[in-house]
Amino acid sequence: MVLPNQSFQLSPLVTCSYSNQPPDALLEGDDVLAVVGFDQNCAPTGHSRHFNTGLPVLGKPLYEVWRSYSVVEHGIDDHCYWSANNELMFLGLWIDESRHPDLKTAVFESYSSLLQILQDRNYPHLLRAWNYLPQINHGDDDNERYKQFCLGRHEAFNHYRQHHYPAATAVGHSGGDTVIYLIASRQVAPQHFENPRQLSAFRYPREYGPRSPSFARASMVLGRDGRQLYISGTASIRGHQSLHRGNFCGQMDVTCENIVTLLQHIASQLRLAAIPGLELIKVYLRNPQDLYKAKAAVKQHFGSKVPVLFLQGDICRQELLVEIDGMCQL
Ligand code: 3EB
């Protein structure tokens, strides 16, 4: 008997990379789940698999490319933009707030539409969510838009009995609609992690809003040839308190240290031989003039070989100047 002289190339669930090619060219790949663009414009693109965010790149244009291991189907149903294969769905929408009485209701209804699609099509496990909102810090006290967003999201998760919150990012912009997009899986359930130096966001005390934010500090999923780790947006918060008000470098250090602590914690929980390093980083800066300081700090904490996308975005607490998220294979 002759055995085929070929090893099977096992591939992960999904990969993410940054590319400077234009979306049209990238979307020719039939395995591409989504291309995410970063510019001042956040409005429906009209093309499934193509997202934009309202967050300008600080530097040359780069696109985030999400590729799966097989050909994907895709379409737009009831304002929801989706792409999927047998294991994964990438799904998102833009919120037209003028069609809703208020932001809380808009977010509740939008998250409900997304969760309904995941339920109907049988992708029950949320792996990762991104939320980019205009004027995130507008409004006083409990009326601040981020807090109203948290309220609507929390109610939708509750309604759909989604009690395993995924890793997430919530950042503000000044360029149009709210966009939400997420990744969910059919069979592989993710494992979620919290940060020993930070109170879990879903346990933040009442002073931060009527409903605490619904996200995990990190989510991990087992792909075909390795584990993928998604680190949530991380900021200069210890316990539940913001540190280094008005001090960009201080905030940057605490943020990077928080990520390193989280990676150490995950390595110890999973009994990994080494502490993983981030392989892809996004840095959100409230003030673009902090770019050079941010570049230096990222290099110092994560090395100079990791691709980093620097974006202008508002952080969900008025006093915070930077937020960082990222991912890696384990
Ligand atoms: C924090 O640690 C910073 O509401 O989905 C980071 C990541 C933050 C996600 C969200 C908020 C969210 O609380 C803010």
Coordinates of N, CA, C and O in Angstrom, one line a residue, residues 220-279:
M220 N -9.8 33.1 24.6 CA -9.0 32.2 23.9 C -9.8 31.2 23.2 O -10.8 30.7 23.8
V221 N -9.4 30.8 22.0 CA -10.1 29.8 21.3 C -9.1 28.8 20.6 O -8.1 29.2 20.2
L222 N -9.5 27.6 20.6 CA -8.6 26.5 20.1 C -8.9 26.4 18.6 O -10.0 26.1 18.1
G223 N -7.9 26.8 17.8 CA -7.9 26.7 16.4 C -7.4 25.3 15.9 O -7.2 24.4 16.8
R224 N -7.3 25.1 14.7 CA -6.9 23.7 14.2 C -5.4 23.5 14.5 O -5.0 22.3 14.7
D225 N -4.6 24.5 14.5 CA -3.2 24.2 14.8 C -2.6 25.1 15.9 O -1.4 25.4 16.0
G226 N -3.5 25.6 16.7 CA -3.0 26.3 17.9 C -4.1 27.1 18.5 O -5.3 27.1 18.0
R227 N -3.8 27.8 19.6 CA -4.8 28.6 20.3 C -4.6 30.0 20.0 O -3.5 30.5 19.8
Q228 N -5.7 30.7 19.8 CA -5.7 32.1 19.5 C -6.2 32.9 20.7 O -7.2 32.6 21.3
L229 N -5.4 33.9 21.0 CA -5.8 34.7 22.2 C -6.1 36.2 21.7 O -5.3 36.8 21.0
Y230 N -7.3 36.6 22.2 CA -7.7 38.0 21.9 C -7.6 38.8 23.2 O -8.3 38.4 24.2
I231 N -6.8 39.8 23.2 CA -6.7 40.7 24.4 C -7.7 41.9 24.2 O -7.6 42.6 23.2
S232 N -8.5 42.1 25.2 CA -9.4 43.2 25.1 C -8.7 44.6 25.2 O -7.6 44.7 25.7
G233 N -9.4 45.6 24.8 CA -8.9 46.9 25.0 C -8.5 47.1 26.5 O -9.3 46.7 27.4
T234 N -7.3 47.6 26.7 CA -6.7 47.7 28.1 C -6.3 49.1 28.3 O -5.7 49.7 27.4
A235 N -6.5 49.6 29.4 CA -6.2 51.0 29.7 C -5.5 51.2 31.1 O -5.2 50.1 31.7
S236 N -5.3 52.4 31.5 CA -4.5 52.6 32.7 C -5.5 52.5 33.9 O -5.8 53.6 34.5
I237 N -6.0 51.3 34.2 CA -6.9 51.1 35.3 C -6.3 50.0 36.1 O -5.9 48.9 35.6
R238 N -6.2 50.2 37.4 CA -5.8 49.2 38.4 C -7.0 49.0 39.4 O -7.6 50.1 39.8
G239 N -7.4 47.8 39.7 CA -8.6 47.6 40.4 C -9.7 48.1 39.5 O -9.9 47.6 38.4
H240 N -10.4 49.2 40.0 CA -11.4 49.8 39.0 C -11.0 51.3 38.8 O -11.7 52.0 38.2
Q241 N -9.8 51.7 39.4 CA -9.5 53.2 39.3 C -8.6 53.5 38.2 O -7.6 52.8 37.9
S242 N -8.9 54.7 37.5 CA -8.0 55.2 36.5 C -6.7 55.8 37.2 O -6.9 56.5 38.2
L243 N -5.6 55.5 36.7 CA -4.3 56.0 37.2 C -3.7 57.0 36.3 O -3.9 56.9 35.1
H244 N -2.9 57.9 36.8 CA -2.1 58.9 36.1 C -3.0 59.8 35.2 O -2.7 60.0 34.0
R245 N -4.0 60.4 35.8 CA -4.8 61.4 35.1 C -3.9 62.5 34.6 O -3.0 63.0 35.3
G246 N -4.0 62.8 33.3 CA -3.2 63.9 32.7 C -1.8 63.6 32.4 O -1.0 64.4 31.9
N247 N -1.4 62.3 32.6 CA 0.0 62.0 32.4 C 0.1 60.8 31.4 O -0.1 59.6 31.7
F248 N 0.4 61.2 30.2 CA 0.3 60.2 29.1 C 1.3 59.0 29.3 O 0.9 57.8 29.2
C249 N 2.5 59.3 29.6 CA 3.5 58.3 29.8 C 3.2 57.4 30.9 O 3.4 56.1 30.8
G250 N 2.7 57.9 32.0 CA 2.3 57.1 33.2 C 1.2 56.2 32.8 O 1.2 55.0 33.1
Q251 N 0.2 56.7 32.0 CA -0.9 55.8 31.6 C -0.4 54.7 30.6 O -0.9 53.6 30.7
M252 N 0.5 55.1 29.8 CA 1.0 54.1 28.8 C 1.7 53.0 29.5 O 1.5 51.8 29.2
D253 N 2.5 53.3 30.5 CA 3.2 52.3 31.3 C 2.3 51.3 32.0 O 2.4 50.1 31.9
V254 N 1.3 51.9 32.7 CA 0.3 51.1 33.4 C -0.5 50.2 32.4 O -0.7 49.0 32.6
T255 N -0.8 50.7 31.3 CA -1.6 50.0 30.2 C -0.7 48.8 29.8 O -1.2 47.6 29.7
C256 N 0.5 49.0 29.4 CA 1.4 47.9 28.9 C 1.6 46.9 30.0 O 1.6 45.7 29.8
E257 N 1.9 47.4 31.3 CA 2.1 46.5 32.4 C 0.8 45.6 32.6 O 0.9 44.4 32.9
N258 N -0.3 46.2 32.5 CA -1.6 45.4 32.6 C -1.6 44.3 31.6 O -2.0 43.2 31.9
I259 N -1.2 44.6 30.4 CA -1.3 43.5 29.4 C -0.2 42.4 29.7 O -0.5 41.3 29.6
V260 N 1.0 42.9 30.1 CA 2.0 41.9 30.4 C 1.5 41.0 31.6 O 1.7 39.8 31.6
T261 N 0.9 41.6 32.6 CA 0.4 40.8 33.7 C -0.7 39.8 33.3 O -0.7 38.7 33.7
L262 N -1.5 40.3 32.4 CA -2.6 39.4 31.9 C -2.0 38.2 31.1 O -2.4 37.1 31.3
L263 N -1.0 38.5 30.3 CA -0.3 37.4 29.5 C 0.4 36.4 30.5 O 0.3 35.2 30.3
Q264 N 1.0 37.0 31.5 CA 1.7 36.1 32.5 C 0.6 35.2 33.2 O 0.8 34.0 33.4
H265 N -0.5 35.8 33.6 CA -1.6 35.1 34.2 C -2.1 34.0 33.3 O -2.3 32.8 33.8
I266 N -2.3 34.3 32.1 CA -2.8 33.3 31.1 C -1.8 32.1 31.0 O -2.2 31.0 31.0
A267 N -0.5 32.5 30.9 CA 0.5 31.5 30.7 C 0.5 30.6 31.9 O 0.7 29.4 31.8
S268 N 0.3 31.1 33.1 CA 0.4 30.3 34.3 C -0.9 29.4 34.4 O -0.8 28.2 34.7
Q269 N -2.0 30.0 34.0 CA -3.3 29.2 34.0 C -3.2 28.0 33.1 O -3.7 26.9 33.3
L270 N -2.6 28.3 31.9 CA -2.5 27.2 30.9 C -1.3 26.4 31.0 O -1.0 25.5 30.1
R271 N -0.5 26.7 32.0 CA 0.8 26.0 32.2 C 1.7 26.0 30.9 O 2.3 25.0 30.5
L272 N 1.8 27.2 30.3 CA 2.6 27.4 29.1 C 4.1 27.5 29.6 O 4.4 28.0 30.7
A273 N 5.0 27.0 28.7 CA 6.4 27.0 29.1 C 6.9 28.4 29.0 O 7.8 28.8 29.8
A274 N 6.4 29.3 28.2 CA 6.9 30.6 28.1 C 5.7 31.6 28.1 O 4.6 31.3 27.8
I275 N 6.0 32.9 28.5 CA 5.0 33.9 28.4 C 4.8 34.4 27.0 O 5.8 34.7 26.3
P276 N 3.6 34.3 26.5 CA 3.4 34.7 25.1 C 3.6 36.2 24.9 O 3.5 37.0 25.8
G277 N 4.0 36.6 23.6 CA 4.2 38.0 23.3 C 3.1 38.3 22.3 O 2.6 37.5 21.6
L278 N 2.6 39.6 22.4 CA 1.6 40.0 21.4 C 2.2 39.9 20.0 O 3.3 40.2 19.8
E279 N 1.3 39.6 19.0 CA 1.8 39.5 17.7 C 1.1 40.5 16.7 O 1.6 40.7 15.6

